[in-house]
Amino acid sequence: MNNNQYLIPANTKKGQLLFGIFMPVDLLIFGVGIGITLLALVIMSAIGAMDNFTSILAISPALIAVFLVFPFPNYHNIRTAMGELISFYTNRQKYRWRGWCSSYEFKDK
């Protein structure tokens, strides 16, 4: 009997992520979004232009950044899922009918 068989847990990729959730680019997007929001809020409060529209405009970079890095089932996050959708709909795809054969040869013409 071979005792060198290992069972790999399903979350092994999670150890490669920062804080178990984020990739470095995710933290960069999140940090830039929060930083722009804080800077906009400070500038708008300093000049006294804080009405409803400008406050929503100032908070929108943080909301967009949080939306992009929010975890999404079966994908890493919403940014990854959106990238997969864009590449699926923009790349050229070839669908070839294989019939009911269990094996086939694919020849590109």
PDB file of N, CA and C in Angstrom:
ATOM      1  N   MET A   1       0.848  -1.182   0.000  1.00  0.00           N
ATOM      2  CA  MET A   1       0.000   0.000   0.000  1.00  0.00           C
ATOM      3  C   MET A   1       0.885   1.234   0.000  1.00  0.00           C
ATOM      4  N   ASN A   2       0.528   2.209  -0.814  1.00  0.00           N
ATOM      5  CA  ASN A   2       1.293   3.431  -0.952  1.00  0.00           C
ATOM      6  C   ASN A   2       0.843   4.445   0.101  1.00  0.00           C
ATOM      7  N   ASN A   3       1.743   4.817   1.011  1.00  0.00           N
ATOM      8  CA  ASN A   3       1.401   5.768   2.066  1.00  0.00           C
ATOM      9  C   ASN A   3       1.763   7.196   1.706  1.00  0.00           C
ATOM     10  N   ASN A   4       2.174   7.449   0.462  1.00  0.00           N
ATOM     11  CA  ASN A   4       2.575   8.788   0.055  1.00  0.00           C
ATOM     12  C   ASN A   4       1.458   9.543  -0.656  1.00  0.00           C
ATOM     13  N   GLN A   5       0.241   9.197  -0.415  1.00  0.00           N
ATOM     14  CA  GLN A   5      -0.880   9.910  -1.020  1.00  0.00           C
ATOM     15  C   GLN A   5      -1.318  11.024  -0.075  1.00  0.00           C
ATOM     16  N   TYR A   6      -1.456  12.221  -0.650  1.00  0.00           N
ATOM     17  CA  TYR A   6      -1.837  13.378   0.144  1.00  0.00           C
ATOM     18  C   TYR A   6      -3.170  13.911  -0.328  1.00  0.00           C
ATOM     19  N   LEU A   7      -3.936  14.354   0.607  1.00  0.00           N
ATOM     20  CA  LEU A   7      -5.202  14.990   0.297  1.00  0.00           C
ATOM     21  C   LEU A   7      -4.984  16.502   0.355  1.00  0.00           C
ATOM     22  N   ILE A   8      -5.222  17.189  -0.760  1.00  0.00           N
ATOM     23  CA  ILE A   8      -5.022  18.632  -0.820  1.00  0.00           C
ATOM     24  C   ILE A   8      -6.335  19.303  -0.457  1.00  0.00           C
ATOM     25  N   PRO A   9      -6.318  20.169   0.545  1.00  0.00           N
ATOM     26  CA  PRO A   9      -7.559  20.849   0.913  1.00  0.00           C
ATOM     27  C   PRO A   9      -8.022  21.800  -0.182  1.00  0.00           C
ATOM     28  N   ALA A  10      -9.293  22.112  -0.172  1.00  0.00           N
ATOM     29  CA  ALA A  10      -9.889  22.939  -1.220  1.00  0.00           C
ATOM     30  C   ALA A  10      -9.449  24.394  -1.148  1.00  0.00           C
ATOM     31  N   ASN A  11      -8.960  24.847  -0.011  1.00  0.00           N
ATOM     32  CA  ASN A  11      -8.613  26.260   0.140  1.00  0.00           C
ATOM     33  C   ASN A  11      -7.099  26.494   0.142  1.00  0.00           C
ATOM     34  N   THR A  12      -6.333  25.739  -0.626  1.00  0.00           N
ATOM     35  CA  THR A  12      -4.885  25.920  -0.627  1.00  0.00           C
ATOM     36  C   THR A  12      -4.476  27.227  -1.284  1.00  0.00           C
ATOM     37  N   LYS A  13      -5.230  27.729  -2.237  1.00  0.00           N
ATOM     38  CA  LYS A  13      -4.906  29.003  -2.875  1.00  0.00           C
ATOM     39  C   LYS A  13      -5.135  30.180  -1.934  1.00  0.00           C
ATOM     40  N   LYS A  14      -5.953  29.989  -0.922  1.00  0.00           N
ATOM     41  CA  LYS A  14      -6.267  31.072   0.004  1.00  0.00           C
ATOM     42  C   LYS A  14      -5.033  31.507   0.796  1.00  0.00           C
ATOM     43  N   GLY A  15      -4.098  30.597   0.995  1.00  0.00           N
ATOM     44  CA  GLY A  15      -2.874  30.934   1.714  1.00  0.00           C
ATOM     45  C   GLY A  15      -1.946  31.830   0.925  1.00  0.00           C
ATOM     46  N   GLN A  16      -2.122  31.915  -0.385  1.00  0.00           N
ATOM     47  CA  GLN A  16      -1.290  32.767  -1.223  1.00  0.00           C
ATOM     48  C   GLN A  16      -1.818  34.195  -1.291  1.00  0.00           C
ATOM     49  N   LEU A  17      -2.996  34.453  -0.741  1.00  0.00           N
ATOM     50  CA  LEU A  17      -3.614  35.770  -0.798  1.00  0.00           C
ATOM     51  C   LEU A  17      -3.262  36.577   0.450  1.00  0.00           C
ATOM     52  N   LEU A  18      -3.260  37.887   0.328  1.00  0.00           N
ATOM     53  CA  LEU A  18      -3.021  38.757   1.472  1.00  0.00           C
ATOM     54  C   LEU A  18      -4.270  38.783   2.345  1.00  0.00           C
ATOM     55  N   PHE A  19      -4.104  38.534   3.617  1.00  0.00           N
ATOM     56  CA  PHE A  19      -5.196  38.419   4.592  1.00  0.00           C
ATOM     57  C   PHE A  19      -6.160  37.297   4.229  1.00  0.00           C
ATOM     58  N   GLY A  20      -5.753  36.377   3.363  1.00  0.00           N
ATOM     59  CA  GLY A  20      -6.577  35.269   2.947  1.00  0.00           C
ATOM     60  C   GLY A  20      -7.693  35.646   1.985  1.00  0.00           C
ATOM     61  N   ILE A  21      -7.762  36.909   1.573  1.00  0.00           N
ATOM     62  CA  ILE A  21      -8.860  37.388   0.721  1.00  0.00           C
ATOM     63  C   ILE A  21      -8.356  38.129  -0.507  1.00  0.00           C
ATOM     64  N   PHE A  22      -7.357  38.992  -0.338  1.00  0.00           N
ATOM     65  CA  PHE A  22      -6.978  39.948  -1.380  1.00  0.00           C
ATOM     66  C   PHE A  22      -5.701  39.554  -2.117  1.00  0.00           C
ATOM     67  N   MET A  23      -5.686  39.858  -3.418  1.00  0.00           N
ATOM     68  CA  MET A  23      -4.453  39.838  -4.189  1.00  0.00           C
ATOM     69  C   MET A  23      -3.852  41.237  -4.063  1.00  0.00           C
ATOM     70  N   PRO A  24      -2.554  41.407  -4.369  1.00  0.00           N
ATOM     71  CA  PRO A  24      -1.967  42.754  -4.231  1.00  0.00           C
ATOM     72  C   PRO A  24      -2.673  43.814  -5.063  1.00  0.00           C
ATOM     73  N   VAL A  25      -3.121  43.476  -6.265  1.00  0.00           N
ATOM     74  CA  VAL A  25      -3.822  44.471  -7.090  1.00  0.00           C
ATOM     75  C   VAL A  25      -5.169  44.838  -6.468  1.00  0.00           C
ATOM     76  N   ASP A  26      -5.796  43.911  -5.758  1.00  0.00           N
ATOM     77  CA  ASP A  26      -7.054  44.220  -5.077  1.00  0.00           C
ATOM     78  C   ASP A  26      -6.839  45.247  -3.968  1.00  0.00           C
ATOM     79  N   LEU A  27      -5.772  45.065  -3.207  1.00  0.00           N
ATOM     80  CA  LEU A  27      -5.473  46.033  -2.152  1.00  0.00           C
ATOM     81  C   LEU A  27      -5.120  47.393  -2.741  1.00  0.00           C
ATOM     82  N   LEU A  28      -4.455  47.400  -3.890  1.00  0.00           N
ATOM     83  CA  LEU A  28      -4.118  48.651  -4.546  1.00  0.00           C
ATOM     84  C   LEU A  28      -5.389  49.376  -4.999  1.00  0.00           C
ATOM     85  N   ILE A  29      -6.311  48.660  -5.622  1.00  0.00           N
ATOM     86  CA  ILE A  29      -7.579  49.256  -6.049  1.00  0.00           C
ATOM     87  C   ILE A  29      -8.356  49.779  -4.846  1.00  0.00           C
ATOM     88  N   PHE A  30      -8.415  48.983  -3.801  1.00  0.00           N
ATOM     89  CA  PHE A  30      -9.135  49.375  -2.588  1.00  0.00           C
ATOM     90  C   PHE A  30      -8.499  50.607  -1.944  1.00  0.00           C
ATOM     91  N   GLY A  31      -7.182  50.612  -1.829  1.00  0.00           N
ATOM     92  CA  GLY A  31      -6.484  51.737  -1.214  1.00  0.00           C
ATOM     93  C   GLY A  31      -6.611  53.015  -2.013  1.00  0.00           C
ATOM     94  N   VAL A  32      -6.488  52.921  -3.338  1.00  0.00           N
ATOM     95  CA  VAL A  32      -6.624  54.114  -4.176  1.00  0.00           C
ATOM     96  C   VAL A  32      -8.045  54.662  -4.094  1.00  0.00           C
ATOM     97  N   GLY A  33      -9.042  53.789  -4.112  1.00  0.00           N
ATOM     98  CA  GLY A  33     -10.434  54.240  -4.012  1.00  0.00           C
ATOM     99  C   GLY A  33     -10.718  54.932  -2.692  1.00  0.00           C
ATOM    100  N   ILE A  34     -10.236  54.366  -1.599  1.00  0.00           N
ATOM    101  CA  ILE A  34     -10.436  54.982  -0.281  1.00  0.00           C
ATOM    102  C   ILE A  34      -9.651  56.281  -0.177  1.00  0.00           C
ATOM    103  N   GLY A  35      -8.430  56.294  -0.714  1.00  0.00           N
ATOM    104  CA  GLY A  35      -7.610  57.511  -0.662  1.00  0.00           C
ATOM    105  C   GLY A  35      -8.222  58.655  -1.444  1.00  0.00           C
ATOM    106  N   ILE A  36      -8.718  58.383  -2.646  1.00  0.00           N
ATOM    107  CA  ILE A  36      -9.369  59.430  -3.442  1.00  0.00           C
ATOM    108  C   ILE A  36     -10.614  59.947  -2.732  1.00  0.00           C
ATOM    109  N   THR A  37     -11.367  59.044  -2.106  1.00  0.00           N
ATOM    110  CA  THR A  37     -12.566  59.457  -1.385  1.00  0.00           C
ATOM    111  C   THR A  37     -12.216  60.351  -0.197  1.00  0.00           C
ATOM    112  N   LEU A  38     -11.221  59.953   0.574  1.00  0.00           N
ATOM    113  CA  LEU A  38     -10.837  60.777   1.722  1.00  0.00           C
ATOM    114  C   LEU A  38     -10.321  62.142   1.280  1.00  0.00           C
ATOM    115  N   LEU A  39      -9.518  62.162   0.232  1.00  0.00           N
ATOM    116  CA  LEU A  39      -9.008  63.429  -0.284  1.00  0.00           C
ATOM    117  C   LEU A  39     -10.149  64.320  -0.785  1.00  0.00           C
ATOM    118  N   ALA A  40     -11.097  63.738  -1.499  1.00  0.00           N
ATOM    119  CA  ALA A  40     -12.234  64.511  -2.002  1.00  0.00           C
ATOM    120  C   ALA A  40     -13.096  65.039  -0.859  1.00  0.00           C
ATOM    121  N   LEU A  41     -13.297  64.228   0.171  1.00  0.00           N
ATOM    122  CA  LEU A  41     -14.103  64.691   1.310  1.00  0.00           C
ATOM    123  C   LEU A  41     -13.416  65.830   2.048  1.00  0.00           C
ATOM    124  N   VAL A  42     -12.101  65.738   2.213  1.00  0.00           N
ATOM    125  CA  VAL A  42     -11.371  66.810   2.895  1.00  0.00           C
ATOM    126  C   VAL A  42     -11.422  68.095   2.077  1.00  0.00           C
ATOM    127  N   ILE A  43     -11.204  67.987   0.776  1.00  0.00           N
ATOM    128  CA  ILE A  43     -11.215  69.175  -0.081  1.00  0.00           C
ATOM    129  C   ILE A  43     -12.609  69.801  -0.119  1.00  0.00           C
ATOM    130  N   MET A  44     -13.635  68.987  -0.249  1.00  0.00           N
ATOM    131  CA  MET A  44     -15.000  69.534  -0.336  1.00  0.00           C
ATOM    132  C   MET A  44     -15.469  70.122   0.984  1.00  0.00           C
ATOM    133  N   SER A  45     -15.037  69.548   2.089  1.00  0.00           N
ATOM    134  CA  SER A  45     -15.425  70.143   3.374  1.00  0.00           C
ATOM    135  C   SER A  45     -14.635  71.422   3.646  1.00  0.00           C
ATOM    136  N   ALA A  46     -13.408  71.510   3.106  1.00  0.00           N
ATOM    137  CA  ALA A  46     -12.613  72.723   3.315  1.00  0.00           C
ATOM    138  C   ALA A  46     -13.181  73.904   2.535  1.00  0.00           C
ATOM    139  N   ILE A  47     -13.702  73.640   1.348  1.00  0.00           N
ATOM    140  CA  ILE A  47     -14.255  74.752   0.564  1.00  0.00           C
ATOM    141  C   ILE A  47     -15.739  74.968   0.843  1.00  0.00           C
ATOM    142  N   GLY A  48     -16.328  74.128   1.667  1.00  0.00           N
ATOM    143  CA  GLY A  48     -17.718  74.306   2.076  1.00  0.00           C
ATOM    144  C   GLY A  48     -18.724  73.934   1.012  1.00  0.00           C
ATOM    145  N   ALA A  49     -18.405  72.959   0.187  1.00  0.00           N
ATOM    146  CA  ALA A  49     -19.301  72.567  -0.902  1.00  0.00           C
ATOM    147  C   ALA A  49     -19.899  71.194  -0.644  1.00  0.00           C
ATOM    148  N   MET A  50     -20.366  70.956   0.560  1.00  0.00           N
ATOM    149  CA  MET A  50     -20.895  69.638   0.897  1.00  0.00           C
ATOM    150  C   MET A  50     -22.423  69.639   0.824  1.00  0.00           C
ATOM    151  N   ASP A  51     -22.967  69.427  -0.356  1.00  0.00           N
ATOM    152  CA  ASP A  51     -24.393  69.178  -0.475  1.00  0.00           C
ATOM    153  C   ASP A  51     -24.565  67.704  -0.851  1.00  0.00           C
ATOM    154  N   ASN A  52     -25.782  67.286  -1.121  1.00  0.00           N
ATOM    155  CA  ASN A  52     -26.039  65.861  -1.367  1.00  0.00           C
ATOM    156  C   ASN A  52     -25.301  65.334  -2.600  1.00  0.00           C
ATOM    157  N   PHE A  53     -25.339  66.066  -3.685  1.00  0.00           N
ATOM    158  CA  PHE A  53     -24.709  65.592  -4.923  1.00  0.00           C
ATOM    159  C   PHE A  53     -23.197  65.478  -4.781  1.00  0.00           C
ATOM    160  N   THR A  54     -22.560  66.482  -4.193  1.00  0.00           N
ATOM    161  CA  THR A  54     -21.097  66.433  -4.065  1.00  0.00           C
ATOM    162  C   THR A  54     -20.648  65.382  -3.065  1.00  0.00           C
ATOM    163  N   SER A  55     -21.426  65.136  -2.033  1.00  0.00           N
ATOM    164  CA  SER A  55     -21.042  64.086  -1.085  1.00  0.00           C
ATOM    165  C   SER A  55     -21.167  62.699  -1.733  1.00  0.00           C
ATOM    166  N   ILE A  56     -22.195  62.487  -2.544  1.00  0.00           N
ATOM    167  CA  ILE A  56     -22.315  61.214  -3.270  1.00  0.00           C
ATOM    168  C   ILE A  56     -21.190  61.080  -4.283  1.00  0.00           C
ATOM    169  N   LEU A  57     -20.845  62.170  -4.945  1.00  0.00           N
ATOM    170  CA  LEU A  57     -19.745  62.170  -5.901  1.00  0.00           C
ATOM    171  C   LEU A  57     -18.416  61.886  -5.208  1.00  0.00           C
ATOM    172  N   ALA A  58     -18.234  62.408  -4.007  1.00  0.00           N
ATOM    173  CA  ALA A  58     -16.994  62.186  -3.262  1.00  0.00           C
ATOM    174  C   ALA A  58     -16.886  60.756  -2.754  1.00  0.00           C
ATOM    175  N   ILE A  59     -17.988  60.142  -2.407  1.00  0.00           N
ATOM    176  CA  ILE A  59     -17.968  58.780  -1.855  1.00  0.00           C
ATOM    177  C   ILE A  59     -17.932  57.719  -2.954  1.00  0.00           C
ATOM    178  N   SER A  60     -18.268  58.076  -4.176  1.00  0.00           N
ATOM    179  CA  SER A  60     -18.360  57.086  -5.255  1.00  0.00           C
ATOM    180  C   SER A  60     -17.056  56.327  -5.551  1.00  0.00           C
ATOM    181  N   PRO A  61     -15.846  56.918  -5.480  1.00  0.00           N
ATOM    182  CA  PRO A  61     -14.649  56.090  -5.715  1.00  0.00           C
ATOM    183  C   PRO A  61     -14.498  54.949  -4.706  1.00  0.00           C
ATOM    184  N   ALA A  62     -14.824  55.203  -3.449  1.00  0.00           N
ATOM    185  CA  ALA A  62     -14.739  54.139  -2.446  1.00  0.00           C
ATOM    186  C   ALA A  62     -15.797  53.072  -2.700  1.00  0.00           C
ATOM    187  N   LEU A  63     -16.994  53.485  -3.084  1.00  0.00           N
ATOM    188  CA  LEU A  63     -18.052  52.513  -3.368  1.00  0.00           C
ATOM    189  C   LEU A  63     -17.690  51.633  -4.563  1.00  0.00           C
ATOM    190  N   ILE A  64     -17.124  52.230  -5.594  1.00  0.00           N
ATOM    191  CA  ILE A  64     -16.717  51.460  -6.772  1.00  0.00           C
ATOM    192  C   ILE A  64     -15.591  50.498  -6.419  1.00  0.00           C
ATOM    193  N   ALA A  65     -14.617  50.965  -5.636  1.00  0.00           N
ATOM    194  CA  ALA A  65     -13.491  50.109  -5.246  1.00  0.00           C
ATOM    195  C   ALA A  65     -13.957  48.933  -4.388  1.00  0.00           C
ATOM    196  N   VAL A  66     -14.849  49.202  -3.445  1.00  0.00           N
ATOM    197  CA  VAL A  66     -15.377  48.117  -2.598  1.00  0.00           C
ATOM    198  C   VAL A  66     -16.180  47.136  -3.444  1.00  0.00           C
ATOM    199  N   PHE A  67     -16.957  47.641  -4.393  1.00  0.00           N
ATOM    200  CA  PHE A  67     -17.727  46.770  -5.277  1.00  0.00           C
ATOM    201  C   PHE A  67     -16.802  45.857  -6.092  1.00  0.00           C
ATOM    202  N   LEU A  68     -15.697  46.389  -6.596  1.00  0.00           N
ATOM    203  CA  LEU A  68     -14.805  45.595  -7.443  1.00  0.00           C
ATOM    204  C   LEU A  68     -14.069  44.503  -6.671  1.00  0.00           C
ATOM    205  N   VAL A  69     -13.721  44.744  -5.417  1.00  0.00           N
ATOM    206  CA  VAL A  69     -12.953  43.751  -4.660  1.00  0.00           C
ATOM    207  C   VAL A  69     -13.826  42.892  -3.748  1.00  0.00           C
ATOM    208  N   PHE A  70     -15.137  43.048  -3.838  1.00  0.00           N
ATOM    209  CA  PHE A  70     -16.050  42.251  -3.022  1.00  0.00           C
ATOM    210  C   PHE A  70     -16.006  40.793  -3.472  1.00  0.00           C
ATOM    211  N   PRO A  71     -15.900  39.831  -2.543  1.00  0.00           N
ATOM    212  CA  PRO A  71     -15.840  38.408  -2.928  1.00  0.00           C
ATOM    213  C   PRO A  71     -17.096  37.953  -3.670  1.00  0.00           C
ATOM    214  N   PHE A  72     -16.885  37.057  -4.623  1.00  0.00           N
ATOM    215  CA  PHE A  72     -17.965  36.567  -5.480  1.00  0.00           C
ATOM    216  C   PHE A  72     -17.826  35.052  -5.578  1.00  0.00           C
ATOM    217  N   PRO A  73     -18.904  34.275  -5.383  1.00  0.00           N
ATOM    218  CA  PRO A  73     -18.800  32.817  -5.420  1.00  0.00           C
ATOM    219  C   PRO A  73     -18.291  32.300  -6.771  1.00  0.00           C
ATOM    220  N   ASN A  74     -17.465  31.294  -6.735  1.00  0.00           N
ATOM    221  CA  ASN A  74     -16.862  30.616  -7.888  1.00  0.00           C
ATOM    222  C   ASN A  74     -15.852  31.479  -8.637  1.00  0.00           C
ATOM    223  N   TYR A  75     -15.634  32.681  -8.229  1.00  0.00           N
ATOM    224  CA  TYR A  75     -14.609  33.569  -8.769  1.00  0.00           C
ATOM    225  C   TYR A  75     -13.908  34.186  -7.575  1.00  0.00           C
ATOM    226  N   HIS A  76     -12.808  34.854  -7.820  1.00  0.00           N
ATOM    227  CA  HIS A  76     -12.108  35.475  -6.696  1.00  0.00           C
ATOM    228  C   HIS A  76     -12.893  36.670  -6.165  1.00  0.00           C
ATOM    229  N   ASN A  77     -13.251  37.574  -7.060  1.00  0.00           N
ATOM    230  CA  ASN A  77     -14.047  38.738  -6.680  1.00  0.00           C
ATOM    231  C   ASN A  77     -14.813  39.235  -7.904  1.00  0.00           C
ATOM    232  N   ILE A  78     -15.535  40.320  -7.745  1.00  0.00           N
ATOM    233  CA  ILE A  78     -16.363  40.819  -8.842  1.00  0.00           C
ATOM    234  C   ILE A  78     -15.503  41.312  -9.998  1.00  0.00           C
ATOM    235  N   ARG A  79     -14.313  41.867  -9.703  1.00  0.00           N
ATOM    236  CA  ARG A  79     -13.413  42.315 -10.759  1.00  0.00           C
ATOM    237  C   ARG A  79     -12.998  41.146 -11.643  1.00  0.00           C
ATOM    238  N   THR A  80     -12.695  40.019 -11.057  1.00  0.00           N
ATOM    239  CA  THR A  80     -12.325  38.825 -11.817  1.00  0.00           C
ATOM    240  C   THR A  80     -13.509  38.304 -12.624  1.00  0.00           C
ATOM    241  N   ALA A  81     -14.689  38.291 -12.033  1.00  0.00           N
ATOM    242  CA  ALA A  81     -15.882  37.816 -12.746  1.00  0.00           C
ATOM    243  C   ALA A  81     -16.203  38.720 -13.925  1.00  0.00           C
ATOM    244  N   MET A  82     -16.073  40.032 -13.752  1.00  0.00           N
ATOM    245  CA  MET A  82     -16.321  40.953 -14.856  1.00  0.00           C
ATOM    246  C   MET A  82     -15.291  40.770 -15.965  1.00  0.00           C
ATOM    247  N   GLY A  83     -14.036  40.525 -15.601  1.00  0.00           N
ATOM    248  CA  GLY A  83     -13.006  40.271 -16.605  1.00  0.00           C
ATOM    249  C   GLY A  83     -13.279  39.011 -17.400  1.00  0.00           C
ATOM    250  N   GLU A  84     -13.758  37.969 -16.724  1.00  0.00           N
ATOM    251  CA  GLU A  84     -14.113  36.732 -17.417  1.00  0.00           C
ATOM    252  C   GLU A  84     -15.296  36.945 -18.368  1.00  0.00           C
ATOM    253  N   LEU A  85     -16.291  37.699 -17.928  1.00  0.00           N
ATOM    254  CA  LEU A  85     -17.437  37.998 -18.796  1.00  0.00           C
ATOM    255  C   LEU A  85     -17.013  38.796 -20.026  1.00  0.00           C
ATOM    256  N   ILE A  86     -16.174  39.794 -19.819  1.00  0.00           N
ATOM    257  CA  ILE A  86     -15.712  40.613 -20.945  1.00  0.00           C
ATOM    258  C   ILE A  86     -14.911  39.776 -21.923  1.00  0.00           C
ATOM    259  N   SER A  87     -14.009  38.928 -21.430  1.00  0.00           N
ATOM    260  CA  SER A  87     -13.211  38.101 -22.339  1.00  0.00           C
ATOM    261  C   SER A  87     -14.072  37.051 -23.042  1.00  0.00           C
ATOM    262  N   PHE A  88     -15.107  36.554 -22.381  1.00  0.00           N
ATOM    263  CA  PHE A  88     -15.991  35.581 -23.016  1.00  0.00           C
ATOM    264  C   PHE A  88     -16.754  36.207 -24.171  1.00  0.00           C
ATOM    265  N   TYR A  89     -17.274  37.421 -23.971  1.00  0.00           N
ATOM    266  CA  TYR A  89     -18.093  38.046 -25.000  1.00  0.00           C
ATOM    267  C   TYR A  89     -17.280  38.764 -26.078  1.00  0.00           C
ATOM    268  N   THR A  90     -16.017  39.072 -25.831  1.00  0.00           N
ATOM    269  CA  THR A  90     -15.236  39.793 -26.831  1.00  0.00           C
ATOM    270  C   THR A  90     -14.296  38.903 -27.634  1.00  0.00           C
ATOM    271  N   ASN A  91     -13.930  37.736 -27.128  1.00  0.00           N
ATOM    272  CA  ASN A  91     -13.033  36.850 -27.867  1.00  0.00           C
ATOM    273  C   ASN A  91     -13.797  36.069 -28.923  1.00  0.00           C
ATOM    274  N   ARG A  92     -13.098  35.765 -29.994  1.00  0.00           N
ATOM    275  CA  ARG A  92     -13.709  34.961 -31.042  1.00  0.00           C
ATOM    276  C   ARG A  92     -13.769  33.514 -30.565  1.00  0.00           C
ATOM    277  N   GLN A  93     -14.902  32.899 -30.768  1.00  0.00           N
ATOM    278  CA  GLN A  93     -15.091  31.537 -30.288  1.00  0.00           C
ATOM    279  C   GLN A  93     -15.519  30.650 -31.443  1.00  0.00           C
ATOM    280  N   LYS A  94     -14.978  29.452 -31.456  1.00  0.00           N
ATOM    281  CA  LYS A  94     -15.354  28.473 -32.465  1.00  0.00           C
ATOM    282  C   LYS A  94     -16.047  27.313 -31.769  1.00  0.00           C
ATOM    283  N   TYR A  95     -17.244  27.070 -32.183  1.00  0.00           N
ATOM    284  CA  TYR A  95     -17.984  25.937 -31.662  1.00  0.00           C
ATOM    285  C   TYR A  95     -18.141  24.929 -32.794  1.00  0.00           C
ATOM    286  N   ARG A  96     -17.633  23.740 -32.607  1.00  0.00           N
ATOM    287  CA  ARG A  96     -17.693  22.716 -33.646  1.00  0.00           C
ATOM    288  C   ARG A  96     -18.525  21.541 -33.134  1.00  0.00           C
ATOM    289  N   TRP A  97     -19.423  21.109 -33.975  1.00  0.00           N
ATOM    290  CA  TRP A  97     -20.240  19.963 -33.632  1.00  0.00           C
ATOM    291  C   TRP A  97     -19.390  18.704 -33.737  1.00  0.00           C
ATOM    292  N   ARG A  98     -19.339  17.940 -32.676  1.00  0.00           N
ATOM    293  CA  ARG A  98     -18.544  16.723 -32.651  1.00  0.00           C
ATOM    294  C   ARG A  98     -19.393  15.483 -32.881  1.00  0.00           C
ATOM    295  N   GLY A  99     -20.672  15.647 -32.942  1.00  0.00           N
ATOM    296  CA  GLY A  99     -21.524  14.484 -33.077  1.00  0.00           C
ATOM    297  C   GLY A  99     -21.610  13.739 -31.760  1.00  0.00           C
ATOM    298  N   TRP A 100     -21.925  12.494 -31.866  1.00  0.00           N
ATOM    299  CA  TRP A 100     -22.065  11.688 -30.663  1.00  0.00           C
ATOM    300  C   TRP A 100     -20.870  10.780 -30.457  1.00  0.00           C
ATOM    301  N   CYS A 101     -19.734  11.135 -31.029  1.00  0.00           N
ATOM    302  CA  CYS A 101     -18.518  10.321 -30.906  1.00  0.00           C
ATOM    303  C   CYS A 101     -17.858  10.558 -29.559  1.00  0.00           C
ATOM    304  N   SER A 102     -17.257   9.520 -29.036  1.00  0.00           N
ATOM    305  CA  SER A 102     -16.530   9.686 -27.784  1.00  0.00           C
ATOM    306  C   SER A 102     -15.113  10.162 -28.028  1.00  0.00           C
ATOM    307  N   SER A 103     -14.582   9.944 -29.226  1.00  0.00           N
ATOM    308  CA  SER A 103     -13.257  10.472 -29.543  1.00  0.00           C
ATOM    309  C   SER A 103     -13.327  11.095 -30.932  1.00  0.00           C
ATOM    310  N   TYR A 104     -12.488  12.091 -31.148  1.00  0.00           N
ATOM    311  CA  TYR A 104     -12.510  12.777 -32.435  1.00  0.00           C
ATOM    312  C   TYR A 104     -11.142  13.397 -32.672  1.00  0.00           C
ATOM    313  N   GLU A 105     -10.921  13.788 -33.913  1.00  0.00           N
ATOM    314  CA  GLU A 105      -9.713  14.526 -34.267  1.00  0.00           C
ATOM    315  C   GLU A 105     -10.143  15.921 -34.679  1.00  0.00           C
ATOM    316  N   PHE A 106      -9.500  16.922 -34.119  1.00  0.00           N
ATOM    317  CA  PHE A 106      -9.823  18.288 -34.457  1.00  0.00           C
ATOM    318  C   PHE A 106      -8.799  18.786 -35.465  1.00  0.00           C
ATOM    319  N   LYS A 107      -9.260  19.201 -36.635  1.00  0.00           N
ATOM    320  CA  LYS A 107      -8.381  19.751 -37.647  1.00  0.00           C
ATOM    321  C   LYS A 107      -8.875  21.166 -37.972  1.00  0.00           C
ATOM    322  N   ASP A 108      -8.033  22.151 -37.687  1.00  0.00           N
ATOM    323  CA  ASP A 108      -8.406  23.526 -37.962  1.00  0.00           C
ATOM    324  C   ASP A 108      -8.194  23.821 -39.442  1.00  0.00           C
ATOM    325  N   LYS A 109      -9.206  24.337 -40.105  1.00  0.00           N
ATOM    326  CA  LYS A 109      -9.120  24.580 -41.552  1.00  0.00           C
ATOM    327  C   LYS A 109      -8.682  25.976 -41.848  1.00  0.00           C
TER     328      LYS A 109
END
